[in-house]
PDB file of C-alpha atoms in Angstrom:
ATOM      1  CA  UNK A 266      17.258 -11.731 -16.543  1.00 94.00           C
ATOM      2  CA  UNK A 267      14.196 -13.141 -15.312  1.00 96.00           C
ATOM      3  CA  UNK A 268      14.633 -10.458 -12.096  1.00 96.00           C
ATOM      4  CA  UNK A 269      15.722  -7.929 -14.543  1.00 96.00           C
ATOM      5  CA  UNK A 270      12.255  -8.352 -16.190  1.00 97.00           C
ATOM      6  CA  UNK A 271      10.013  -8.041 -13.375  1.00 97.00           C
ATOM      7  CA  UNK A 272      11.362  -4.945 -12.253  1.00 96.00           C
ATOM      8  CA  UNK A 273      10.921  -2.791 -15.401  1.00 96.00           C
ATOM      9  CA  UNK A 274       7.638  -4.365 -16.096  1.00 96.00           C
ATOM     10  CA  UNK A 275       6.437  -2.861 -12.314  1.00 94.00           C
ATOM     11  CA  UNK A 276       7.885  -0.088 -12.922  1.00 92.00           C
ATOM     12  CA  UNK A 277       6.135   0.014 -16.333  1.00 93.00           C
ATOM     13  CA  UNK A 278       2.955  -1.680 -15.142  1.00 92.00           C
ATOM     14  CA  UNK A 279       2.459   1.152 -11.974  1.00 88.00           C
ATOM     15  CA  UNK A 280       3.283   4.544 -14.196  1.00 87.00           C
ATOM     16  CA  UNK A 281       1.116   3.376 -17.313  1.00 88.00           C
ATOM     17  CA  UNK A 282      -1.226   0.951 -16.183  1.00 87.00           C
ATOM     18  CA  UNK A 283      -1.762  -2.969 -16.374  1.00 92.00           C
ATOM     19  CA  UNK A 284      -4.143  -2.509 -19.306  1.00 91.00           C
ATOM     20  CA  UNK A 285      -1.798  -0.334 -21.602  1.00 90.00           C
ATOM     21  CA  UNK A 286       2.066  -1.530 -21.039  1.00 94.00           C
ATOM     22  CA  UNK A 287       2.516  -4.281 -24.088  1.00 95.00           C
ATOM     23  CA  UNK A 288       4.704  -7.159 -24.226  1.00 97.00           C
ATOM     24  CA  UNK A 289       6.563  -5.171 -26.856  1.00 97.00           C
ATOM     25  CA  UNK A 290       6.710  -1.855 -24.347  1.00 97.00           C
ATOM     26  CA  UNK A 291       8.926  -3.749 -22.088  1.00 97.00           C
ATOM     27  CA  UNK A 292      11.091  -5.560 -24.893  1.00 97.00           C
ATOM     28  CA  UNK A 293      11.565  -1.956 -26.321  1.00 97.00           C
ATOM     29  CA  UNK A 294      12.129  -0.269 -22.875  1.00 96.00           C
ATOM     30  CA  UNK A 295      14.761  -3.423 -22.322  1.00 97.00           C
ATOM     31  CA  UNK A 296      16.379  -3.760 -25.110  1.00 97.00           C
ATOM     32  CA  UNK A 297      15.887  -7.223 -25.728  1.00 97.00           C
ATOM     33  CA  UNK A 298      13.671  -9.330 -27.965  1.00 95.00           C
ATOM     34  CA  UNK A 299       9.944 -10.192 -26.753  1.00 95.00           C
ATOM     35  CA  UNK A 300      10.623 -13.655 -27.619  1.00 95.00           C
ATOM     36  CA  UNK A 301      13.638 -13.646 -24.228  1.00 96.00           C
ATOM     37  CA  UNK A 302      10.420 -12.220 -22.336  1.00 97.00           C
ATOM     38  CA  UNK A 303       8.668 -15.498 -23.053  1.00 97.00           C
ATOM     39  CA  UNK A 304      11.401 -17.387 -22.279  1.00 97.00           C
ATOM     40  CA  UNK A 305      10.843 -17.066 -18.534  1.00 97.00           C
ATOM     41  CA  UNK A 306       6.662 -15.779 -18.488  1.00 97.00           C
ATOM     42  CA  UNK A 307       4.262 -17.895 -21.073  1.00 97.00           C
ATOM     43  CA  UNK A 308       1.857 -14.874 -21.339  1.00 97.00           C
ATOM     44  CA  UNK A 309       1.376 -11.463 -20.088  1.00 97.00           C
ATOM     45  CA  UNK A 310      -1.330 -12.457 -17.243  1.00 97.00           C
ATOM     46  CA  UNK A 311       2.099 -14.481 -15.619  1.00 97.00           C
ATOM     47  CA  UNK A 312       4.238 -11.692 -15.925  1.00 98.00           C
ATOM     48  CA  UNK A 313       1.338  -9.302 -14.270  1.00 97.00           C
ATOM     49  CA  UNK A 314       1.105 -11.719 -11.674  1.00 97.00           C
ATOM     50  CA  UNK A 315       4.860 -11.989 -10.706  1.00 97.00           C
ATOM     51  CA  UNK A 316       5.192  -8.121 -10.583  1.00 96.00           C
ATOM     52  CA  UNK A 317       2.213  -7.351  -8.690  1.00 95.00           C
ATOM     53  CA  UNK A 318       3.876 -10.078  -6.020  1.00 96.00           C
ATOM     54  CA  UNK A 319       7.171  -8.489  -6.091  1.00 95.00           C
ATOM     55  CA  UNK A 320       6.225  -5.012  -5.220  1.00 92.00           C
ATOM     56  CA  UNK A 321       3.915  -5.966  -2.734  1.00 92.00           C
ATOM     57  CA  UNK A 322       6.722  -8.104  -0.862  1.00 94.00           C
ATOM     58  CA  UNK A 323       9.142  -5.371  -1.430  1.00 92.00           C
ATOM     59  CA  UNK A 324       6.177  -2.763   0.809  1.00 91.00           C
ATOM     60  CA  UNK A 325       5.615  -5.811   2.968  1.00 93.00           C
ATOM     61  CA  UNK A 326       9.416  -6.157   3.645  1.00 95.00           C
ATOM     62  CA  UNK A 327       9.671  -2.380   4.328  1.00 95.00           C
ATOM     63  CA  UNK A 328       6.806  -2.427   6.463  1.00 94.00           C
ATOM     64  CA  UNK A 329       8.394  -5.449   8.263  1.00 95.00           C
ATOM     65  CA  UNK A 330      11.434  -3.117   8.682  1.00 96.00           C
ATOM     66  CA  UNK A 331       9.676   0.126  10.583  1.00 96.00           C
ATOM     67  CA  UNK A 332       7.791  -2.674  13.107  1.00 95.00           C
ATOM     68  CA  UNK A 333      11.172  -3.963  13.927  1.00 96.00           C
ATOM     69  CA  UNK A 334      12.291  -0.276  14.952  1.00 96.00           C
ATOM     70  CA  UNK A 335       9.187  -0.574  18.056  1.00 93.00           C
ATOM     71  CA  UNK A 336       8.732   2.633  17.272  1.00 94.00           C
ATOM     72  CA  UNK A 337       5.659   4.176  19.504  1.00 95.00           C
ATOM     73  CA  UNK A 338       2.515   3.201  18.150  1.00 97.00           C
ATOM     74  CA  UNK A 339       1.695   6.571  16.968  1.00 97.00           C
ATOM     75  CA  UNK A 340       4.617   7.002  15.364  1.00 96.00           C
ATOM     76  CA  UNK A 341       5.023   3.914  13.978  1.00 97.00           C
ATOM     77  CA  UNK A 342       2.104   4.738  11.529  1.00 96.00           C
ATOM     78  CA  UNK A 343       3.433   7.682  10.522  1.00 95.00           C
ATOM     79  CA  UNK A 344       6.594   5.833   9.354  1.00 95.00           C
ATOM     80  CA  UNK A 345       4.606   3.418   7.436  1.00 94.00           C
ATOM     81  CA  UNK A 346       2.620   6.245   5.489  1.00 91.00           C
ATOM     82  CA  UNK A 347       5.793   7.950   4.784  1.00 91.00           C
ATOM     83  CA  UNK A 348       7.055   4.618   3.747  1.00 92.00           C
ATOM     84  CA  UNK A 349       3.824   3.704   1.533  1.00 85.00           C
ATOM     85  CA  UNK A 350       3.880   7.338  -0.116  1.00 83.00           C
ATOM     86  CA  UNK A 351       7.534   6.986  -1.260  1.00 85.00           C
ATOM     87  CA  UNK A 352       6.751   3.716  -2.754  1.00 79.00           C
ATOM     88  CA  UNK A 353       3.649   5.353  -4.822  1.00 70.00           C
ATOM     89  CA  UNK A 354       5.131   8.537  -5.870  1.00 62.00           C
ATOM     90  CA  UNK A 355       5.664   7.224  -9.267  1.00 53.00           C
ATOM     91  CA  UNK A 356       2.070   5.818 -10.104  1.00 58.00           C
ATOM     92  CA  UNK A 357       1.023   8.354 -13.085  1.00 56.00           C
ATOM     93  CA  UNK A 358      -2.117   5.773 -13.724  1.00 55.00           C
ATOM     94  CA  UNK A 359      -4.921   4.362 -11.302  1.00 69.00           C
ATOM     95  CA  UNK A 360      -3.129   0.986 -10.869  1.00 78.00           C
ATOM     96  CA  UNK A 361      -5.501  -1.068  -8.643  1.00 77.00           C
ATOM     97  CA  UNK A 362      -8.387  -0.261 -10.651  1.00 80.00           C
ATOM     98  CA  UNK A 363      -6.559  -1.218 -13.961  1.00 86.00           C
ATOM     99  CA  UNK A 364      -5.916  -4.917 -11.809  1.00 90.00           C
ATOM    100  CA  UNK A 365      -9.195  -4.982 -10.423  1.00 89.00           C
ATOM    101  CA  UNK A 366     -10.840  -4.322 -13.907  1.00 91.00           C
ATOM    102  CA  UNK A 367      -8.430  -6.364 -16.074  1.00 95.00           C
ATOM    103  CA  UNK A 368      -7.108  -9.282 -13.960  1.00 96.00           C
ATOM    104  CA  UNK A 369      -9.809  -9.818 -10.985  1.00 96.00           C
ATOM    105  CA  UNK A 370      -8.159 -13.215 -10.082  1.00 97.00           C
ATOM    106  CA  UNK A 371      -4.584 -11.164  -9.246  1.00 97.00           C
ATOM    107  CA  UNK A 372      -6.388  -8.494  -7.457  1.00 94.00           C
ATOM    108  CA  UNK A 373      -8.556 -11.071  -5.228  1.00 95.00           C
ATOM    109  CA  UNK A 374      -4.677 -12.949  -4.702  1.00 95.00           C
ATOM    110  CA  UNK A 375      -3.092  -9.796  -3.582  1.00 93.00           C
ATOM    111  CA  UNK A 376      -6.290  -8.441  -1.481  1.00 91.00           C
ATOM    112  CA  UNK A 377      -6.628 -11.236   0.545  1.00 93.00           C
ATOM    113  CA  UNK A 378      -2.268 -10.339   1.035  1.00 93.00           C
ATOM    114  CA  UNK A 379      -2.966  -7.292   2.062  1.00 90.00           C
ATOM    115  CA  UNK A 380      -5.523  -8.375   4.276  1.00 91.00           C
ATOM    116  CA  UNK A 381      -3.316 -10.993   5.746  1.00 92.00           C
ATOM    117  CA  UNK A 382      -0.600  -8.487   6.073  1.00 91.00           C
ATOM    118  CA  UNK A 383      -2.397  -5.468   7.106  1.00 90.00           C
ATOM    119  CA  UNK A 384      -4.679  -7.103  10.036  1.00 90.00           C
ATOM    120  CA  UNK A 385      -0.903  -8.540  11.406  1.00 92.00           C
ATOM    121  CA  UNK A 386       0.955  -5.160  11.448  1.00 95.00           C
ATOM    122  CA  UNK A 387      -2.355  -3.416  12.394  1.00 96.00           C
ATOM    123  CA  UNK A 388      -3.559  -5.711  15.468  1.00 96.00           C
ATOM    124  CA  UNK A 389       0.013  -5.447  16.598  1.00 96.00           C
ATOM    125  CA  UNK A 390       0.199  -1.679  16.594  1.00 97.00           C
ATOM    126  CA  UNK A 391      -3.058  -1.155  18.427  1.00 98.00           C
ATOM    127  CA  UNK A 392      -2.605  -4.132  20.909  1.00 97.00           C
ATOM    128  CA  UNK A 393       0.867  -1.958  21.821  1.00 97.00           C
ATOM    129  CA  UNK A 394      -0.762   1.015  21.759  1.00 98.00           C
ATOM    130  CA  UNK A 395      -3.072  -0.031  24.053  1.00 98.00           C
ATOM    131  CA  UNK A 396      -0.945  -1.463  26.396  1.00 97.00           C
ATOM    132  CA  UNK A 397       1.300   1.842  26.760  1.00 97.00           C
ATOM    133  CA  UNK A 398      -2.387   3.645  27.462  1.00 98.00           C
ATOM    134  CA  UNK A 399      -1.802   5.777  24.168  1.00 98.00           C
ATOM    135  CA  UNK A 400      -5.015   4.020  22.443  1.00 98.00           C
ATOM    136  CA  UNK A 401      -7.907   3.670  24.542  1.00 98.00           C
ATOM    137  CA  UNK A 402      -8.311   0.277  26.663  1.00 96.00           C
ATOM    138  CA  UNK A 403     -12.036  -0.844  25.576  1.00 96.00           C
ATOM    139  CA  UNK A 404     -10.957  -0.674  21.754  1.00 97.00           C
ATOM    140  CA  UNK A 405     -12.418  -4.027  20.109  1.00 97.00           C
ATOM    141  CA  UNK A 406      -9.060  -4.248  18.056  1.00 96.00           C
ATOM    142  CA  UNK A 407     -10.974  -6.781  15.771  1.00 96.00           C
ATOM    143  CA  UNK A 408     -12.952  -4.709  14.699  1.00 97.00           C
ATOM    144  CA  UNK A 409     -10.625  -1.300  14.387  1.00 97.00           C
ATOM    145  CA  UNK A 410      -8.424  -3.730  12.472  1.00 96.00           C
ATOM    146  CA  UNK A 411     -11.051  -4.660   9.689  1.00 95.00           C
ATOM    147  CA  UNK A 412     -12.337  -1.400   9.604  1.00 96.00           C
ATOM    148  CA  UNK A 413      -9.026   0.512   9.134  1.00 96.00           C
ATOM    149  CA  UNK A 414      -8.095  -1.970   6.366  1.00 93.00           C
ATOM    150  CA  UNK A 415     -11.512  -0.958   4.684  1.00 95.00           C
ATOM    151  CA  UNK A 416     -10.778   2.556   5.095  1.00 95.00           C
ATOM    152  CA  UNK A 417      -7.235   1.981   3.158  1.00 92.00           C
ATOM    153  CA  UNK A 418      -8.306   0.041   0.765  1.00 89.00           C
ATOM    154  CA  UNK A 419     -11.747   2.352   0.069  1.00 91.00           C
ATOM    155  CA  UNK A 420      -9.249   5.457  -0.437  1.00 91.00           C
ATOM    156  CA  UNK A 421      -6.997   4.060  -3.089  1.00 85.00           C
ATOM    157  CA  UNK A 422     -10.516   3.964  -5.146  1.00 84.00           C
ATOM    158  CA  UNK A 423     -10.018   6.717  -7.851  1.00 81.00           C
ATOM    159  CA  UNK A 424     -13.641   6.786  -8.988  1.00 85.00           C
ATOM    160  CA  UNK A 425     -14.556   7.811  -5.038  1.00 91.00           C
ATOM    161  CA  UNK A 426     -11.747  10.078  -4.435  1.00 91.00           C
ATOM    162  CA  UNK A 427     -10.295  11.796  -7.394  1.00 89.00           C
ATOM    163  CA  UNK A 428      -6.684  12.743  -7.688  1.00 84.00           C
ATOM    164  CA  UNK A 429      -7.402  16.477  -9.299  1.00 89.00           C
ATOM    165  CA  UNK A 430     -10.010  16.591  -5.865  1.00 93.00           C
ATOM    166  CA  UNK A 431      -7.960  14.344  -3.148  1.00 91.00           C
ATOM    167  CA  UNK A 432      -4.356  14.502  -3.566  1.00 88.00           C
ATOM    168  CA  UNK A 433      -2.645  10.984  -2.323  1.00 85.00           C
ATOM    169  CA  UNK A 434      -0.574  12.801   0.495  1.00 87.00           C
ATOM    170  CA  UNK A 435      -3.168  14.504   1.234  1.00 90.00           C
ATOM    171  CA  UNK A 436      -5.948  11.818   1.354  1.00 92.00           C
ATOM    172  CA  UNK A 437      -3.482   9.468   3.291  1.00 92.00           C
ATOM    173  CA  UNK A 438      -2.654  12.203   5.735  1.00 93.00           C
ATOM    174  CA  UNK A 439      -6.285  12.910   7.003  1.00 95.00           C
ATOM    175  CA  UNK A 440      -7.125   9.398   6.812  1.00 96.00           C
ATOM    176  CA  UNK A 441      -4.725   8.636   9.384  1.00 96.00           C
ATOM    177  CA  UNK A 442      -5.014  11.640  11.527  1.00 97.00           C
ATOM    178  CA  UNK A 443      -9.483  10.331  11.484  1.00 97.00           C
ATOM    179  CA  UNK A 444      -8.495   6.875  12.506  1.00 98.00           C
ATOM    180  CA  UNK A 445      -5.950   8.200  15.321  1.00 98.00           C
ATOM    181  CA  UNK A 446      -8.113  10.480  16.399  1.00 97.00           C
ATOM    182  CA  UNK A 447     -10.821   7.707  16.931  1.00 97.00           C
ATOM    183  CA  UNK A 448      -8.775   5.555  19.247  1.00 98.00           C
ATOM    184  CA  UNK A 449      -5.822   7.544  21.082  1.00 98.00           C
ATOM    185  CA  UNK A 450      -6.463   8.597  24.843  1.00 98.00           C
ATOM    186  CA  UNK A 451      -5.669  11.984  26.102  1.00 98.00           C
ATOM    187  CA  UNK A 452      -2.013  10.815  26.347  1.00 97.00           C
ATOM    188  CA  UNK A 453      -1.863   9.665  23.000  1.00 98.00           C
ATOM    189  CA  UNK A 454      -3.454  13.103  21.580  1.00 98.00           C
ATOM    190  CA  UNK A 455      -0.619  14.750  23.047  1.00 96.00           C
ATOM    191  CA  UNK A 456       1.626  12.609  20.814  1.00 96.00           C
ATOM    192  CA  UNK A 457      -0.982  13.085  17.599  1.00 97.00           C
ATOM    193  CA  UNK A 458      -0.476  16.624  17.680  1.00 96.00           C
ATOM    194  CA  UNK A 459       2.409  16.721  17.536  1.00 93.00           C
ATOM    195  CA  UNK A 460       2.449  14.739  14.298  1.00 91.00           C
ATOM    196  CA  UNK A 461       0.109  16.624  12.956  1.00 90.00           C
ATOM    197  CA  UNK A 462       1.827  20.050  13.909  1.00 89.00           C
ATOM    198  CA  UNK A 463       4.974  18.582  12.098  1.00 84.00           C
ATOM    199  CA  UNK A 464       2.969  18.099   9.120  1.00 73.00           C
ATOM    200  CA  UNK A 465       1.435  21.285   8.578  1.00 66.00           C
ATOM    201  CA  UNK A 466       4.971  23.152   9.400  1.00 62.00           C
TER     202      UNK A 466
END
């Protein structure tokens, strides 16, 4: 049940927002009574915590699943945007700012995952690509790392980049296509456009 609970509550939590789902929205949505809710979380911030965990290890564990494919570099990232746009198509609300906002402590906890996370899947991908001469040679990776995390991150902000203005797809798209474009040698270019080609067809 406990399982059961977590689920709907993401699922609740990411289309309505952190802020507005009740205690009494999920009992309702469920079925059951609040009081079997508080049988396995003793308060709402507990139950926001566990879900905000759970989806990020369920991303983490796809993520996980495209670097095990060794995909080419290139490619590679275009498989995990696919994979990161499926798993946001149903947020209706501006989740992370609704965390950020309401429960700072769980956003700084799943930040510094994301950092952990990201800067592992990201230094591998550009230490490959530079090893198959797709990404240019005299990249400091450190610092391409840190600053494509800040880039994803900084685009997820609603206030800076307004849905009705910056579509997700959309936003995620070009971001990736500015970062490629920063790094990739003539070689890897060749391999850009066509991803980008694909895209537009």
């Amino acid at each position: 049940m406990k399982e059961k609970i977590i689920q709907k509550a993401s699922e609740l939590f990411l289309n309505l927002g952190f802020k507005s789902v009740t205690m009494d929205d999920i009992a309702n949505e469920m079925g059951i009574s609040k009081k079997t809710i508080y049988t396995h979380f003793n308060n709402k911030t507990e139950l926001v915590l566990e879900a905000v965990l759970a989806v990020f290890h369920e991303i983490t564990c796809g993520i996980d699943h495209i670097q095990a494919l060794q995909k080419n570099p290139i490619e590679e990232l275009y498989e995990i945007k696919k994979f990161a746009l499926q798993q946001l198509k149903n947020e209706k609300s501006s989740p992370q700012y609704q965390l950020q906002k309401y429960y700072p402590e769980i956003y700084a906890t799943l930040k510094q995952r994301q950092f952990e996370k990201m800067a592992d899947c990201t230094l591998s991908n550009l230490k490959r690509g530079v090893a198959m001469g797709l990404y240019r040679e005299n990249l400091d990776i450190e610092f391409v790392s840190r600053i494509y995390f800040i880039g994803v991150s900084g685009i997820k902000d609603d206030q800076l980049f307004p849905m009705s203005q910056f579509p997700k797809a959309k936003l995620m798209e070009d971001y990736l296509e500015y970062h490629l474009r920063g790094i990739v040698t003539a070689n890897g270019l060749k391999i850009l456009n066509q991803f980008i080609n694909q895209q537009t067809n």
